[in-house]
PDB file of C-alpha atoms in Angstrom:
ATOM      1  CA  UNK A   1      -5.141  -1.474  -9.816  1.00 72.00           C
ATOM      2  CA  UNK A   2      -6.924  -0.995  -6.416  1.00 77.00           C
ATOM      3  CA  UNK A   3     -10.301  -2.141  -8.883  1.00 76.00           C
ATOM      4  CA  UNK A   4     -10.245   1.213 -10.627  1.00 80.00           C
ATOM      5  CA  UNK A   5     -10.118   0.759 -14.347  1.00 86.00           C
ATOM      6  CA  UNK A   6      -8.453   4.269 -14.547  1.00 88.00           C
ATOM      7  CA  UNK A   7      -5.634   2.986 -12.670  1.00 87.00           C
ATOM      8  CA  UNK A   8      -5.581  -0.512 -14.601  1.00 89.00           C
ATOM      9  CA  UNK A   9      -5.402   0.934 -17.777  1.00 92.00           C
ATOM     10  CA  UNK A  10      -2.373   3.733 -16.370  1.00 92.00           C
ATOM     11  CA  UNK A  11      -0.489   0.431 -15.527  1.00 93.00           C
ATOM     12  CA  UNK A  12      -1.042  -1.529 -18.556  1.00 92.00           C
ATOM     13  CA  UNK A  13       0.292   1.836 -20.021  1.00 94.00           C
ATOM     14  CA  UNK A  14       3.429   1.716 -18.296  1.00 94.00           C
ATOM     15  CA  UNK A  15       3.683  -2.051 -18.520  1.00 94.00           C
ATOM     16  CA  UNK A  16       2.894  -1.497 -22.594  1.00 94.00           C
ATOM     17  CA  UNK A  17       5.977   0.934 -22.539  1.00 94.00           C
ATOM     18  CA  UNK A  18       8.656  -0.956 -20.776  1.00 93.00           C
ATOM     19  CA  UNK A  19       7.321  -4.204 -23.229  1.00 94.00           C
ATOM     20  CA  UNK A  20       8.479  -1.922 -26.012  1.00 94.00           C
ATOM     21  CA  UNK A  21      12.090  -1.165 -24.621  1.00 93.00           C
ATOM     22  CA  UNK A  22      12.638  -4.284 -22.866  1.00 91.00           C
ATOM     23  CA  UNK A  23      11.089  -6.869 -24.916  1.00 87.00           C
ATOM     24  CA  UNK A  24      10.166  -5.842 -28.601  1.00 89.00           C
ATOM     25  CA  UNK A  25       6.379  -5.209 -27.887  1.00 90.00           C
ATOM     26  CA  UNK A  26       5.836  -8.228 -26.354  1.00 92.00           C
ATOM     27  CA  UNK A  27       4.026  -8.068 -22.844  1.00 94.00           C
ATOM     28  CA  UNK A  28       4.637 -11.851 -20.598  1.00 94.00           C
ATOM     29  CA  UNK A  29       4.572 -12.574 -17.262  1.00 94.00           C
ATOM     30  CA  UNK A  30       8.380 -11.731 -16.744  1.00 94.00           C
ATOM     31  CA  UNK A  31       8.009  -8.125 -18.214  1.00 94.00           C
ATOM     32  CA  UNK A  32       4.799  -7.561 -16.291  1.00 94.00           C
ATOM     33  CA  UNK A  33       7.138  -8.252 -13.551  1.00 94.00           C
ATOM     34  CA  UNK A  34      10.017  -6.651 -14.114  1.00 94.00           C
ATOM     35  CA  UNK A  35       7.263  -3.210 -15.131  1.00 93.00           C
ATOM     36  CA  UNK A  36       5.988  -3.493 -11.896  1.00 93.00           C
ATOM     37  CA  UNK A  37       8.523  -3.829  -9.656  1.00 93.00           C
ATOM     38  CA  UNK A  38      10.175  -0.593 -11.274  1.00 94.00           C
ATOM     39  CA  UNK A  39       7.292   0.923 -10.683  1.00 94.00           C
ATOM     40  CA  UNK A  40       6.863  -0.163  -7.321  1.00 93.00           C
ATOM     41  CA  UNK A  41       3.942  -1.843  -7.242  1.00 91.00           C
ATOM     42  CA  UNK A  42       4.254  -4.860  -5.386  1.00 92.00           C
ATOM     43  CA  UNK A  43       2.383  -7.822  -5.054  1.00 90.00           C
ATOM     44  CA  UNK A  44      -0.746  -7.129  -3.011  1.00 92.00           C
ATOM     45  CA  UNK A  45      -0.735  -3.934  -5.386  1.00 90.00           C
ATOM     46  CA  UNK A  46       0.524  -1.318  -2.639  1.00 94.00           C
ATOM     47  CA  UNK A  47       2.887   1.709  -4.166  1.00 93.00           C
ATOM     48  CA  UNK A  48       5.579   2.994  -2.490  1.00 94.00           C
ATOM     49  CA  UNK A  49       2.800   6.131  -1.265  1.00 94.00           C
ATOM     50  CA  UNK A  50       0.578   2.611   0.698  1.00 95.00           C
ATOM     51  CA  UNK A  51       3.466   1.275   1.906  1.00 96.00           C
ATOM     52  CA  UNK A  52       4.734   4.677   3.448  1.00 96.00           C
ATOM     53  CA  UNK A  53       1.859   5.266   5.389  1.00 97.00           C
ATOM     54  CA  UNK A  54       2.300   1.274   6.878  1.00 97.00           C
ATOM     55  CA  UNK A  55       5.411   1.862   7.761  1.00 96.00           C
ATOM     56  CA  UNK A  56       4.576   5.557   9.432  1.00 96.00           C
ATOM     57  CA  UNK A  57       1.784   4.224  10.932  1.00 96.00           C
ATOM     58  CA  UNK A  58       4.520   0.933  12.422  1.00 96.00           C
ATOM     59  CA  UNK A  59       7.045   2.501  13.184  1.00 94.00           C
ATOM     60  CA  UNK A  60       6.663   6.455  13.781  1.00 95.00           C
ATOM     61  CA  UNK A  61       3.376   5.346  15.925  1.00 94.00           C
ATOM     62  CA  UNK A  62       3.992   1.593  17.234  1.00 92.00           C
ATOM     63  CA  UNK A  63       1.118   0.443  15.038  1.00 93.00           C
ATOM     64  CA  UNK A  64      -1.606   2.576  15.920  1.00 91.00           C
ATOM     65  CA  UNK A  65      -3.341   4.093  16.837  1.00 95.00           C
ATOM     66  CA  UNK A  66      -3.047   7.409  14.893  1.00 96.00           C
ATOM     67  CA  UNK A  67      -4.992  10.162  13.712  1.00 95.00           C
ATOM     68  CA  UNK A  68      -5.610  10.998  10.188  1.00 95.00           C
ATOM     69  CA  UNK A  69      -4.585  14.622  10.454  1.00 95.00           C
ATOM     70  CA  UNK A  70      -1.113  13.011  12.448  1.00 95.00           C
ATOM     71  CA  UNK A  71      -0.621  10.601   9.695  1.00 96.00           C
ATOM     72  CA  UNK A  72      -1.130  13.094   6.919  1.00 96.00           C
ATOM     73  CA  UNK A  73       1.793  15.752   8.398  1.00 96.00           C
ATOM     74  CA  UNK A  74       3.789  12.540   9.001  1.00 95.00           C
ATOM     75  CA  UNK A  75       3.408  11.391   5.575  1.00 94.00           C
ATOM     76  CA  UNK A  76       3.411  14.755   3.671  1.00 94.00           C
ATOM     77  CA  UNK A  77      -0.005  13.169   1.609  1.00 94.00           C
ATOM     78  CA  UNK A  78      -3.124  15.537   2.059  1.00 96.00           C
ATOM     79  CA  UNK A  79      -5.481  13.515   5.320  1.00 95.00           C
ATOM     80  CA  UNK A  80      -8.592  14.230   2.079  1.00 96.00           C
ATOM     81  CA  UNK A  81      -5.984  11.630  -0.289  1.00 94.00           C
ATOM     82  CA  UNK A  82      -5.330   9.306   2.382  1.00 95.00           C
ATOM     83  CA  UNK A  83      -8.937   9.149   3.490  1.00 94.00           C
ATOM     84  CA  UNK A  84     -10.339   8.651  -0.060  1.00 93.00           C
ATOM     85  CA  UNK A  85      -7.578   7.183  -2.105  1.00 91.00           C
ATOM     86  CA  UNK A  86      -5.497   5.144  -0.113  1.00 94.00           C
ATOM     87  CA  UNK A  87      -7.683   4.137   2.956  1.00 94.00           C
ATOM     88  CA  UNK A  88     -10.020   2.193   1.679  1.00 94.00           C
ATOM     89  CA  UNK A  89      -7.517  -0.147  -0.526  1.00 94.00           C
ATOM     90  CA  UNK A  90      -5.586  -0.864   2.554  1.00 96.00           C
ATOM     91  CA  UNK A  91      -8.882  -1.665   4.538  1.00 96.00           C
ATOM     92  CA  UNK A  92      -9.845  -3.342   1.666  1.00 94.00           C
ATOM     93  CA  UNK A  93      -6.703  -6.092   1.787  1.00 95.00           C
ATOM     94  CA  UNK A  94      -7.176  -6.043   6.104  1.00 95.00           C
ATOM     95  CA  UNK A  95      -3.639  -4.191   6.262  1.00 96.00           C
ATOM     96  CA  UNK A  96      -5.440  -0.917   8.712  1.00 96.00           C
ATOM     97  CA  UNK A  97      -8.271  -0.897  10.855  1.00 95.00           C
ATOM     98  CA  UNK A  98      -9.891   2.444  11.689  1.00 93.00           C
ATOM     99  CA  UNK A  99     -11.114   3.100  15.381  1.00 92.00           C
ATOM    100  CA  UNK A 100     -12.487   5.440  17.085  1.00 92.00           C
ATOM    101  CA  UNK A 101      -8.913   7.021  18.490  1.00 94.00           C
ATOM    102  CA  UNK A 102      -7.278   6.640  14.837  1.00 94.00           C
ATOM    103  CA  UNK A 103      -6.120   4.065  12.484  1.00 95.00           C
ATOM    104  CA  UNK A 104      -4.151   0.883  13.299  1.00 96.00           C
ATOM    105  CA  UNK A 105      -1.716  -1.581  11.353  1.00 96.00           C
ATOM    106  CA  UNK A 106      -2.698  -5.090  11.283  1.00 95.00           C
ATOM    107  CA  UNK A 107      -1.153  -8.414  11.346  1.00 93.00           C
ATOM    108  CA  UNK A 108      -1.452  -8.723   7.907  1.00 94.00           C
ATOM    109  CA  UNK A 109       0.728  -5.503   7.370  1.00 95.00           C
ATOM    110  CA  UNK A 110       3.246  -6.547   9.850  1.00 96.00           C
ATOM    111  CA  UNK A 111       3.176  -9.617   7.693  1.00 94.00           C
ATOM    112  CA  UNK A 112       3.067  -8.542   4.421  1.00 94.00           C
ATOM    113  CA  UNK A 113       5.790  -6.048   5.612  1.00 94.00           C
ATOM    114  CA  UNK A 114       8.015  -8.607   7.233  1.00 91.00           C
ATOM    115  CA  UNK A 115       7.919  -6.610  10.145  1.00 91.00           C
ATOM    116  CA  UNK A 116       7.827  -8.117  13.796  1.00 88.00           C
ATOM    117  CA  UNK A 117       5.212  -6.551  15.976  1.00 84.00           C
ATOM    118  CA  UNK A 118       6.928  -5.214  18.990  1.00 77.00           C
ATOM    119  CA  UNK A 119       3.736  -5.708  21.071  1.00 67.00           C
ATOM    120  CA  UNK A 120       1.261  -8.583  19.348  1.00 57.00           C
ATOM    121  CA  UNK A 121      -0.969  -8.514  21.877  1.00 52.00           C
ATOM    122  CA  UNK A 122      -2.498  -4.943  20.944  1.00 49.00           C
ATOM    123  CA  UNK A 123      -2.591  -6.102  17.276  1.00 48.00           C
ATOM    124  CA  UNK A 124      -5.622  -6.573  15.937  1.00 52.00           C
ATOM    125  CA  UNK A 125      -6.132 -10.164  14.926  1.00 49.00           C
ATOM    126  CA  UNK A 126      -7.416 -10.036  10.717  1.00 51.00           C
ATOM    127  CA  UNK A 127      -5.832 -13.023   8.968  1.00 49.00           C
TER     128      UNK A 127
END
């Protein structure tokens, strides 16, 4: 929920709904699973749109560093809704660091992507 009620309450929506077809009303662990995984909303509570821009920023850019107006074409998201709505959750969870040249992926994203970095040494080190 990124610590935004709004977005809390859109899930528990959602969640609330697939309870209803999938499980006569009732909302449990496994539902709340199986709701957010069709929604895409993973673990660490990325969306498919957070994930994108790791894996743009990983593999269209070697990890960083890029440029939010670079990131934004590459992406097709507005640079103004990846600066103000998706930014600052992924800097929030250590997954992008922003630098003066442009934003980078972390070890943690490699990580939570199961990706390998190609060069570790030019990764910054947040664990």
């Amino acid at each position: 929920s990124r610590g935004t009620p709004r977005i809390a309450n859109r899930l528990l929506k959602r969640i609330r709904d697939f309870a209803q077809v999938r499980s006569n009303g009732i909302i449990d662990l496994d539902i709340t699973r199986y709701g957010l995984n069709a929604l895409e909303v993973d673990e660490k509570g990325l969306d498919r749109v957070d994930r994108n821009l790791l894996y743009c920023i990983i593999n269209k850019f070697g990890g960083g560093p890029v440029g939010l107006e670079t990131l934004a074409a590459s992406t097709g998201e507005e640079a103004d809704t990846i600066e103000d709505v998706y930014e600052p959750f992924l800097m929030q969870l250590g997954f992008i660091q922003k630098t003066p040249r442009g934003r980078k992926a972390t070890n943690l994203a490699y990580r939570h992507l199961n990706i390998e970095p190609d060069h570790p040494e030019q990764i910054s080190i947040i664990d």
